[in-house]
Coordinates of C-alpha atoms and ligand atoms in Angstrom, one line a residue:
X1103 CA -16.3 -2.9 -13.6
X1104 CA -13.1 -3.3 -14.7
X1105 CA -10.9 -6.1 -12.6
X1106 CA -8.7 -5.0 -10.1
X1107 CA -5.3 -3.9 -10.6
X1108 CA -4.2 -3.9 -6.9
X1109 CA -5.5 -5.5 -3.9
X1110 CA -3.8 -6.0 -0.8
X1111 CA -5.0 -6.2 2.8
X1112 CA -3.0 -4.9 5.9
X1113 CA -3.8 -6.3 9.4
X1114 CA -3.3 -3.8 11.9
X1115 CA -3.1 -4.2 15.8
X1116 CA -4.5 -2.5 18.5
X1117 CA -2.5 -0.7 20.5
X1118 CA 0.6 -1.5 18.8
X1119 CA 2.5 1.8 18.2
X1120 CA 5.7 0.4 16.9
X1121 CA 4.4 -0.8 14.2
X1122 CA 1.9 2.2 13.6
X1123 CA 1.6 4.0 10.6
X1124 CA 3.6 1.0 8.6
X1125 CA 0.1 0.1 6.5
X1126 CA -0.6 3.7 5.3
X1127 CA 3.3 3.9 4.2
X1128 CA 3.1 1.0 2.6
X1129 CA 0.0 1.9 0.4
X1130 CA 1.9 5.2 0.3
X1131 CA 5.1 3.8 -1.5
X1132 CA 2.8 1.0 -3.5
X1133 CA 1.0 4.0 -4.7
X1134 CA 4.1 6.0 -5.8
X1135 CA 5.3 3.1 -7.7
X1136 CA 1.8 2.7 -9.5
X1137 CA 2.6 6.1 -10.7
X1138 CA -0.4 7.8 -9.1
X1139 CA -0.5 11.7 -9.3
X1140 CA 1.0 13.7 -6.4
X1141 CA -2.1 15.2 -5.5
X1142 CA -4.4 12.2 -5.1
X1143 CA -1.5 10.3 -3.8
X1144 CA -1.4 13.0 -0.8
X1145 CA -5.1 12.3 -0.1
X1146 CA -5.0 8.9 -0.2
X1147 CA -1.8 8.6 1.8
X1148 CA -3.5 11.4 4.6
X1149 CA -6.6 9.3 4.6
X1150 CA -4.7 5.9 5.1
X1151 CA -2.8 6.9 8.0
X1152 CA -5.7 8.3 10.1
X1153 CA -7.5 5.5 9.1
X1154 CA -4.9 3.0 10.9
X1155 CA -4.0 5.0 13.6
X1156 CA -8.1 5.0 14.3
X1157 CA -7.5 1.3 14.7
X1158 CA -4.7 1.1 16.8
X1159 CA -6.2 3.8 18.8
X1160 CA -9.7 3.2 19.2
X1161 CA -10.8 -0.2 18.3
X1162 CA -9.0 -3.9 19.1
X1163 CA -8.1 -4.5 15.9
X1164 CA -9.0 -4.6 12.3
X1165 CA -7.8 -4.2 9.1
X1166 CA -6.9 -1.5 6.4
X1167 CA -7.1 -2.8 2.3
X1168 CA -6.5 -1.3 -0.2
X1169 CA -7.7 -1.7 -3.9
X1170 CA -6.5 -0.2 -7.0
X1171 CA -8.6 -0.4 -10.5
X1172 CA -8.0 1.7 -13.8
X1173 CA -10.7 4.7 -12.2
X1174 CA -10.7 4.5 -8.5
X1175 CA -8.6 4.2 -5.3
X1176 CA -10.4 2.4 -2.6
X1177 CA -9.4 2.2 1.3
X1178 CA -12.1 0.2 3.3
X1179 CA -11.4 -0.7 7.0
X1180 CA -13.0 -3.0 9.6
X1181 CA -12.5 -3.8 12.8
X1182 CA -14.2 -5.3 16.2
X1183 CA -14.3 -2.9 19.0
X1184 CA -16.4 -0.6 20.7
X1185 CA -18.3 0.8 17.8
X1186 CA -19.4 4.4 17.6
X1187 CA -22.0 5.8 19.6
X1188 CA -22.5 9.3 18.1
X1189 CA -21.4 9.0 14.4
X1190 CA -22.3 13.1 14.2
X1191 CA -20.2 13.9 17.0
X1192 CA -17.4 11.9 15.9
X1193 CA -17.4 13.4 12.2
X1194 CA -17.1 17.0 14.0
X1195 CA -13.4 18.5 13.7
X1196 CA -12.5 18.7 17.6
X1197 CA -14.4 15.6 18.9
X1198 CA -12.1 12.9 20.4
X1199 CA -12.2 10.1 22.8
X1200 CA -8.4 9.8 23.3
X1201 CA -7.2 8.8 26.3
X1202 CA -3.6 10.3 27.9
X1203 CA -1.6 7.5 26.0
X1204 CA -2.8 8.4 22.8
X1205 CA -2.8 12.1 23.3
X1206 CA 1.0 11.7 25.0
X1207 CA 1.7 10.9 21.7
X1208 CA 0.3 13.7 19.8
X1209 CA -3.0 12.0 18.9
X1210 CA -6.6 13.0 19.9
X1211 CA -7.2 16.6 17.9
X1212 CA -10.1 14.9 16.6
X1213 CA -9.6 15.5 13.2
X1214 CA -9.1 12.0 12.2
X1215 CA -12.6 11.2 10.9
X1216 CA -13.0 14.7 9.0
X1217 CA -9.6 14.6 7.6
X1218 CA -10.8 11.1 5.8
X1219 CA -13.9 12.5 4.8
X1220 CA -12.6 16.1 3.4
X1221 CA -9.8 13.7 1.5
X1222 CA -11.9 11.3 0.1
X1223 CA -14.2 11.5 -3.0
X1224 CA -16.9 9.5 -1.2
X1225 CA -16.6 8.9 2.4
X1226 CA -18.9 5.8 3.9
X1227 CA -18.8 4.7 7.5
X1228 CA -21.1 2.3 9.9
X1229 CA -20.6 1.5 13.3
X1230 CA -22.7 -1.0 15.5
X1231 CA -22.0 -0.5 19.0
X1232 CA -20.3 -3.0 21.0
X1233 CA -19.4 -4.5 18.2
X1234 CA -17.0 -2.4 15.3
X1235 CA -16.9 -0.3 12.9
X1236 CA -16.6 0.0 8.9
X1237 CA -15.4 3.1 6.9
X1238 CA -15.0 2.8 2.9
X1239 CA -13.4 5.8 1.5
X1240 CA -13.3 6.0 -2.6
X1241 CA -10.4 8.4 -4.6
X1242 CA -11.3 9.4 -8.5
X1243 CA -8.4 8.6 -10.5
X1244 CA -9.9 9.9 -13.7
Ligands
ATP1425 N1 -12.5 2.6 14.7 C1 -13.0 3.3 15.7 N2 -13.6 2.6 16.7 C2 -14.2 3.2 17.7 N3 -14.3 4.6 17.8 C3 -13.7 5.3 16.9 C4 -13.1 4.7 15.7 N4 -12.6 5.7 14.9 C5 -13.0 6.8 15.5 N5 -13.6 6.6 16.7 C6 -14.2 7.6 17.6 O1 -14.4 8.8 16.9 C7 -13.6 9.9 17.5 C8 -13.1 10.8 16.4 O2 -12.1 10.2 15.6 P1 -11.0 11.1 14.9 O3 -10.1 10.2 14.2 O4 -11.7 12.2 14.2 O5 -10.3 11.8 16.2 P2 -9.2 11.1 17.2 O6 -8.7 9.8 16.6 O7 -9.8 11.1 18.5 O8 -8.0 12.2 17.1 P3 -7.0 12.4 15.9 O9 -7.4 11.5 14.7 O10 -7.0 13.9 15.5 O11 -5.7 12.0 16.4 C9 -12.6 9.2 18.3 O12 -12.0 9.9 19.4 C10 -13.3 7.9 18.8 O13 -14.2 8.3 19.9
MG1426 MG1 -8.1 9.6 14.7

């Protein structure tokens, strides 16, 4: 395992949707600048956002990182909230839990969770109810 190149981890706040989406632009433009190719740099960047907006939407907090070595692209989140019940109904394009708020602003298609997982080149997540949930989402750089 070779060390890694990048590492930085982004707190993100529940609820807060001023400051929504700043995370996945971040990694976005961090990305750019490491001169990843425009393809994987979509995915990633697709996968990042609805990674954070899942956070602000639908748990109390958490955080997005991100980690960069010579092969891969990593995104990993974690946060406390109300878990998961049905992980099979929320991987299925349509399924959403979104109250008015959230879909007032455009959110709750439900395509989130398959977005992530059609972007990624592995696609991991766990969820304990009552208690949070934990995706990690791995992009093949070579
Ligand atoms: N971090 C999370 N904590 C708790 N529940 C979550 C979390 N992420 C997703 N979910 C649940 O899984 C459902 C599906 O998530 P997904 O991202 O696919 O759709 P969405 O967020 O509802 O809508 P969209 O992403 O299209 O705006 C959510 O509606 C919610 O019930
Ligand atoms: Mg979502």
């Amino acid at each position: 395992m070779s060390a890694p190149a990048l590492q930085k981890t982004y707190q993100v706040q529940h609820r807060d949707f001023g400051t929504a989406g700043e995370a996945s632009a971040d990694i976005k433009r961090m990305l750019r600048q490491l001169g990843v190719q425009s393809d994987i740099l979509r995915r990633v960047s697709v996968a990042a956002y609805e990674a954070e907006l899942n956070l602000v939407i639908h748990s109390l907090g958490g955080q997005l990182s991100l980690e960069v070595d010579t092969h891969h692209i990593q995104l990993s989140t974690s946060d406390t909230g109300p878990g998961i019940a049905d992980l099979e109904a929320a991987m299925r394009a349509g399924f959403s839990t979104a109250d008015d708020e959230a879909r007032g602003m455009g959110f709750g298609a439900g395509m989130g969770l398959p977005n992530m997982k059609r972007n990624a080149d592995a696609f991991d997540i766990q969820s304990t109810l009552g208690q949070g949930t934990q995706i990690a989402m791995t992009f093949n750089l070579s």
